[in-house]
XYZ file of C-alpha atoms in Angstrom:
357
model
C 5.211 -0.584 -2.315
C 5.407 -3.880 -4.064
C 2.978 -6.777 -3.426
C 3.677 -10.311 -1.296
C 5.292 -12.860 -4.268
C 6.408 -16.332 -3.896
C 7.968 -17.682 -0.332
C 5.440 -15.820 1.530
C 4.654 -18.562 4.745
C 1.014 -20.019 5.213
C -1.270 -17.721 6.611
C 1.268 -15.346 8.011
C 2.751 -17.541 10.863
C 5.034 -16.012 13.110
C 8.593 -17.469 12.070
C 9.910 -19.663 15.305
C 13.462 -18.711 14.953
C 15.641 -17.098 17.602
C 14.552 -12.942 18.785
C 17.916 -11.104 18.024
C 19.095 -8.890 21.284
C 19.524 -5.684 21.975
C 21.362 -3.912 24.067
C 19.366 -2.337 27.383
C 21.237 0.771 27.656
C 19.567 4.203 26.568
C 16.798 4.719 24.320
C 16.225 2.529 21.256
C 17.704 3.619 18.003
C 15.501 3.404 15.158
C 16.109 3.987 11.360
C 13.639 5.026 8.577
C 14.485 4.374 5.149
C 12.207 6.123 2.711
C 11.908 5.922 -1.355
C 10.474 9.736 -1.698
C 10.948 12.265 -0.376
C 8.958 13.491 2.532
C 6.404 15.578 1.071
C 3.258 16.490 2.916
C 0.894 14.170 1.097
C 1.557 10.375 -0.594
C 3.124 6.934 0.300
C 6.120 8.106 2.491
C 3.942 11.009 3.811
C 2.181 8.269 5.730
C 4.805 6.558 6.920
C 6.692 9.499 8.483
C 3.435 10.237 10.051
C 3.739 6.396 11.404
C 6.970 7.423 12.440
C 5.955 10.748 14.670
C 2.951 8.700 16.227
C 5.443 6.116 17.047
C 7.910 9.146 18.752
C 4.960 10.602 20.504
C 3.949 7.225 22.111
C 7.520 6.144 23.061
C 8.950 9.883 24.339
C 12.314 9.490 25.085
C 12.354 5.427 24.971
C 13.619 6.209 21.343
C 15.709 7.940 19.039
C 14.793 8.090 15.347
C 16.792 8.649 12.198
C 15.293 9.461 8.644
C 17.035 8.836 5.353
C 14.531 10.032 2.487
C 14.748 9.649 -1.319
C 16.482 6.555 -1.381
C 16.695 4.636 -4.759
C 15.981 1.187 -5.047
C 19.534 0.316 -6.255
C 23.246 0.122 -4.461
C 22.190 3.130 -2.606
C 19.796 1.058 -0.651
C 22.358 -1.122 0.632
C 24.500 1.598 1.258
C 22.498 3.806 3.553
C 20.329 0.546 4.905
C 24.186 -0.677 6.219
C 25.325 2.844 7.330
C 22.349 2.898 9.705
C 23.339 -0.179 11.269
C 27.052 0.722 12.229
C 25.738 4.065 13.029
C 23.853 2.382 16.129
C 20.543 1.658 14.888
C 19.032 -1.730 16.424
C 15.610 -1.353 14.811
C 15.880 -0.146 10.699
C 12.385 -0.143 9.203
C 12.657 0.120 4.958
C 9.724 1.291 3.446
C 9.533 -0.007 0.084
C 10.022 -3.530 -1.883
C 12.586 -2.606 -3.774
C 15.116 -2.778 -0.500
C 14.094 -6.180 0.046
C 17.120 -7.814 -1.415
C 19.232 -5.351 0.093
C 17.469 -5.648 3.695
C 18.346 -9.267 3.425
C 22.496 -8.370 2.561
C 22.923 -6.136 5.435
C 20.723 -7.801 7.989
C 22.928 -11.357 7.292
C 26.133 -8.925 8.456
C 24.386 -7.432 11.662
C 22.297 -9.988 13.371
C 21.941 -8.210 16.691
C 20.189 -5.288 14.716
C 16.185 -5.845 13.625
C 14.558 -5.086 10.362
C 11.453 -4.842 9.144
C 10.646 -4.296 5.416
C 7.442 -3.114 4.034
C 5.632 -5.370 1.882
C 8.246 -7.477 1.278
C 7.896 -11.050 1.681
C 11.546 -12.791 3.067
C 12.301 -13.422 6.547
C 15.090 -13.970 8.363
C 15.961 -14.238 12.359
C 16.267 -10.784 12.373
C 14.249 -9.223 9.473
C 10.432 -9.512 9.024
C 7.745 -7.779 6.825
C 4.830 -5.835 7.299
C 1.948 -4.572 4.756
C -1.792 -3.912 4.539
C -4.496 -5.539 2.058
C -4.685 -2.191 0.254
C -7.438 -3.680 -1.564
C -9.782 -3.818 0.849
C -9.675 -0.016 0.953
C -9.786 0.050 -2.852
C -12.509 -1.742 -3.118
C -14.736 0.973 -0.924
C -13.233 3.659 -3.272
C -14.542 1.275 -6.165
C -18.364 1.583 -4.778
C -17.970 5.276 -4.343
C -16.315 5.578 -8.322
C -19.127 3.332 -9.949
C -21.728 5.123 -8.419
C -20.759 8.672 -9.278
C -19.117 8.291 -13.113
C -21.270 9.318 -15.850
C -19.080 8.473 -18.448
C -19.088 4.953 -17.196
C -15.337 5.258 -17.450
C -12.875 5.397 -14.604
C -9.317 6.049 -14.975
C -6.403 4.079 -13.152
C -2.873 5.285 -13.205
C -0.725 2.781 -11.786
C 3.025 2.570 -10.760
C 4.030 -1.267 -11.803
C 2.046 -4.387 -12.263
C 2.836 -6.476 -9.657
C 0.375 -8.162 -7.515
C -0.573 -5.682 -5.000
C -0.981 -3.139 -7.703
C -3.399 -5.650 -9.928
C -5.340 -6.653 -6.668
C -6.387 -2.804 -6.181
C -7.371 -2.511 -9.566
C -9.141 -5.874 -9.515
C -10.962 -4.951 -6.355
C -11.730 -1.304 -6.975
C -13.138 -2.748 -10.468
C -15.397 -5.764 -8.710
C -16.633 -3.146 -6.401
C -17.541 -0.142 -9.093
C -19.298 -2.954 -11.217
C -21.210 -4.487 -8.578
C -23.276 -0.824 -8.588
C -22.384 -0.150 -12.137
C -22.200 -3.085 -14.135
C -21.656 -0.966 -17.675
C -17.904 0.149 -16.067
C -15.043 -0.107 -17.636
C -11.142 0.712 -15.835
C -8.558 1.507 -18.026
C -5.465 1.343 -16.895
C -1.993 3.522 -17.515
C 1.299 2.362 -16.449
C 4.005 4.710 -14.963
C 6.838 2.314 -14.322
C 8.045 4.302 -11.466
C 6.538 4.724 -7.837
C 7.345 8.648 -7.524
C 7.563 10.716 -10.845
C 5.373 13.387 -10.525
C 5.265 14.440 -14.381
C 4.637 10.707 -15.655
C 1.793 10.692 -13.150
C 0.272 13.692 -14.557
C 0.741 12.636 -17.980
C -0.716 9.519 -17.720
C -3.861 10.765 -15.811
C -3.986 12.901 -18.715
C -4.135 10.081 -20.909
C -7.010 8.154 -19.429
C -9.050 11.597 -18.780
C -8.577 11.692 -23.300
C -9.920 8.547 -23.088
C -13.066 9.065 -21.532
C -12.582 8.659 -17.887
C -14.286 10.915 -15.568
C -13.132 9.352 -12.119
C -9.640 8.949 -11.509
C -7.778 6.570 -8.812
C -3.596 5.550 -8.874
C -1.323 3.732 -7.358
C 1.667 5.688 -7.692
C 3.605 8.038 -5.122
C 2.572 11.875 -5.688
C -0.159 14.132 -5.605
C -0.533 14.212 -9.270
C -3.051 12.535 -10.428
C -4.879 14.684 -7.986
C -3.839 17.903 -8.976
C -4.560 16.613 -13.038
C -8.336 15.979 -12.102
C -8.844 19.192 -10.480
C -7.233 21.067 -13.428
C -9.440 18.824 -15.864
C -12.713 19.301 -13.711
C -12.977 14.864 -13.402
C -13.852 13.069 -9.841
C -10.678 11.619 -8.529
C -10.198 9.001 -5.037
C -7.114 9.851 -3.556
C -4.680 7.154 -2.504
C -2.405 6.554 0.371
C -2.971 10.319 1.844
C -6.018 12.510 2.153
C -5.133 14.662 -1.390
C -8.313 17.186 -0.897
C -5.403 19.832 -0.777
C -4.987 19.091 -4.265
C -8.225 18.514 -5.181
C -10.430 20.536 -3.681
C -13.163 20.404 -5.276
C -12.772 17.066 -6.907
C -12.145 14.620 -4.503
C -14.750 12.008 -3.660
C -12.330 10.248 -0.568
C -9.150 8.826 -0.088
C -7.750 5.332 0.737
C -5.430 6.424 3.447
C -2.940 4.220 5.283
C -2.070 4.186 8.817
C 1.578 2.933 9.428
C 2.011 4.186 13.383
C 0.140 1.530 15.140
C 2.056 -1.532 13.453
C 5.246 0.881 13.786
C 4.675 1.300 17.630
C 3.759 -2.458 18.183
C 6.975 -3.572 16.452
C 9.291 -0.841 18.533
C 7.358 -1.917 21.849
C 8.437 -5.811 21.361
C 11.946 -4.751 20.648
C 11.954 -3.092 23.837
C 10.758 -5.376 25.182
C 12.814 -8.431 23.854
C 9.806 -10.275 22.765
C 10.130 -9.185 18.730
C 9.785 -12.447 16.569
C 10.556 -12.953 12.915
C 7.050 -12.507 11.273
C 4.971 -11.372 7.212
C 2.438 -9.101 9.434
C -0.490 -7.927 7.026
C -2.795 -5.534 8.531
C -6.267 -4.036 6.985
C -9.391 -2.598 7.708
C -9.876 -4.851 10.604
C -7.143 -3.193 12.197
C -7.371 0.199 11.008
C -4.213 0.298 9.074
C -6.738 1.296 6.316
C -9.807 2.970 5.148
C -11.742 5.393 3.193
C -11.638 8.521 4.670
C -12.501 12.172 3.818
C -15.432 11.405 1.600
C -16.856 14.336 -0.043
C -20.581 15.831 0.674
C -20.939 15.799 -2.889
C -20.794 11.619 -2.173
C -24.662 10.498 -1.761
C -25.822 9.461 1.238
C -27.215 6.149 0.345
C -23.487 5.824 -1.533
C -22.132 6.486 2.202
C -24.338 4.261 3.866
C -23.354 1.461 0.806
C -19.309 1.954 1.910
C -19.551 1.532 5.218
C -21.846 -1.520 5.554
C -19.264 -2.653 3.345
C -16.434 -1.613 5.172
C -18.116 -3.390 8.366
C -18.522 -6.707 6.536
C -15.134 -6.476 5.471
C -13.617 -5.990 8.411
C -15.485 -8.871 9.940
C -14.805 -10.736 7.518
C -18.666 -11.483 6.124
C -17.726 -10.127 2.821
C -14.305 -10.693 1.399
C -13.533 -8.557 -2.075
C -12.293 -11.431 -3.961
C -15.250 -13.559 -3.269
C -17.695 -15.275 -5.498
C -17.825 -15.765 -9.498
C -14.852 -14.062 -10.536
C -14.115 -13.945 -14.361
C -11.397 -12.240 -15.841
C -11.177 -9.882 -18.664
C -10.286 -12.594 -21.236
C -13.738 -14.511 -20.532
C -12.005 -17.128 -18.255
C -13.829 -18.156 -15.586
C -11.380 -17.700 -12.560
C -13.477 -18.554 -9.575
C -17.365 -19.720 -9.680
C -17.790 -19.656 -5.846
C -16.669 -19.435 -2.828
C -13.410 -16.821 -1.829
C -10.022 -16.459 -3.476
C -7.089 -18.449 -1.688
C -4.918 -16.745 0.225
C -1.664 -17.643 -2.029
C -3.921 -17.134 -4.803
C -4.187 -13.369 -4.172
C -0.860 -13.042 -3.039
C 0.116 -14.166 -6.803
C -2.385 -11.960 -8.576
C -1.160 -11.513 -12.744
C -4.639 -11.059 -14.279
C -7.562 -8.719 -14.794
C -11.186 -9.230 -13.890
C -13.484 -8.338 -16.262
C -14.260 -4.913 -16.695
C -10.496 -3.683 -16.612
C -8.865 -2.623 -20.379
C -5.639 -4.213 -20.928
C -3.469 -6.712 -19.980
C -1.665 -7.244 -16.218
C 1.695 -6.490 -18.166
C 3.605 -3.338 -18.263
């Protein structure tokens, strides 16, 4: 769930290095390797629901294996390499923290393909995949600084790495851009999935005055600690109005099965290359969804003319005058490089604390 770092190639070329081969015989077989378990809302929620649209498109041209509630430690390598000699010539790993691992195991089997979610090293056989998650947060940030009251929105966030700060940076540019008064404070969880620390910390930020909540972490949570406490909440990754009924204003949902399906088709098909592929709302890998009638309609109307000029790319979240929450002036015009982005450690004005755990 981590964020593109250093070595990522210009622009996301497609690596020209050698397609590994697979054998023709019988259908394809494909491992998942998940952080979480599979619960029925959060980050690997949406990926196994990549993984089922990718079964239902592909029938019996696959086979697919699951291993859930991996660690990011020696187990990684461990169940990452016991895929492989169990048969599997596709292995998708669904979180950063494999990365390294990924890179052991696919150096041992190079006739097997991986892919690793938001990671950023490639090999013949391994690429990466992610989506500009903050292009989605910064639609949930329009929706969150036009409904607080408080003029304080709560962020409870996993780790701060760059993909994490670049949500909170957008979702902040966005909720000031309708509510310049807003302030963000952020709470760190230093884990992806740990349901009480979640709570807790949404707890925290709800004591300090927040009456919208976001996060960036793995569970339903957050969401269940602003119904309990009665505070607007945007869900993240999954649709969470299970857990908050009446509380939530949307969700920044991810779609994982069309990039899943693509990828399986081009093994198939021998015509897989070595590639960082970064998907958004252009491609529908991402988006607000389930936004609540208690949402305005002129607030509705306000996220998606955004989300169209986003996705065309006429507006670009990081674009214009961007100073961050020391005074310095980061950007006066003009949009955010690429790399730039990709290498986010600060906070724009407007978000409490420092980019630091």
């Amino acid at each position: 769930m981590l964020a593109w770092l250093a070595g990522v190639p210009a622009a996301y070329a497609v690596s020209a290095v050698p397609r590994p081969v697979r054998a023709a015989a019988g259908p394809l077989s494909i491992g998942f390797v998940y952080m979480s378990p599979i619960t029925d809302a959060g980050w690997t929620r949406q990926h196994e629901d990549g993984r089922l649209e990718l079964v239902r498109a592909l029938g019996d041209r696959v086979a697919t294996k699951v291993v859930e509630n991996v660690p990011e430690n020696a187990d990684a390598e461990r169940v990452i390499r016991d895929l492989a000699r169990q048969g599997c010539k596709l292995i998708f790993t669904t979180s950063f923290g494999y990365m390294d691992a990924v890179m052991r195991v696919a150096r041992e089997f190079p006739g097997v393909v991986f892919e690793q979610a938001s990671g950023y090293r490639l090999a013949r056989n391994l690429g990466a995949y992610n989506i500009r998650f903050y292009e989605g947060r910064y639609l949930a940030g329009l929706v969150a600084g036009a409904m607080t009251r408080s003029n304080v929105l709560g962020y409870v966030a996993a780790l701060p790495i760059p993909e994490v700060i670049q949500g909170i940076n957008a979702f902040t540019l966005a909720a000031r851009s309708v509510n310049p008064k807003v302030q963000v404070r952020v709470v760190w969880t230093q884990n992806w999935f740990d349901p009480p620390r979640e709570r807790d910390a949404a707890q925290a930020v709800i004591r300090q005055g927040a009456d919208v909540l976001t996060n960036h972490s793995g569970s339903s949570a957050v969401a269940q600690a602003a119904e309990a406490a009665g505070v607007w909440m945007l869900g993240y990754t999954s649709d969470m109005s299970k857990y908050a009924p009446t509380r939530q204003l949307g969700a920044v949902v991810h779609r994982w099965g069309d990039h899943y399906i693509r990828a399986t088709r081009a093994v198939l098909e021998g015509s897989w290359r070595s590639q960082a592929f970064m998907g958004g709302l252009k491609d529908g890998m991402i988006g607000l969804e389930a936004i609540s009638t208690r949402v305005p309609p002129d607030v509705k109307a306000s996220v998606e003319r955004a989300r169209q000029r986003i996705a065309s790319g006429e507006l670009h979240p990081f674009g214009g005058r961007l100073v961050d929450n020391q005074g310095k002036v980061r950007q006066q015009s003009g949009v955010l490089a690429e790399r730039d982005v990709e290498h986010m450690d600060w906070f724009v004005e407007g978000v409490v604390g420092k980019a630091v755990a």
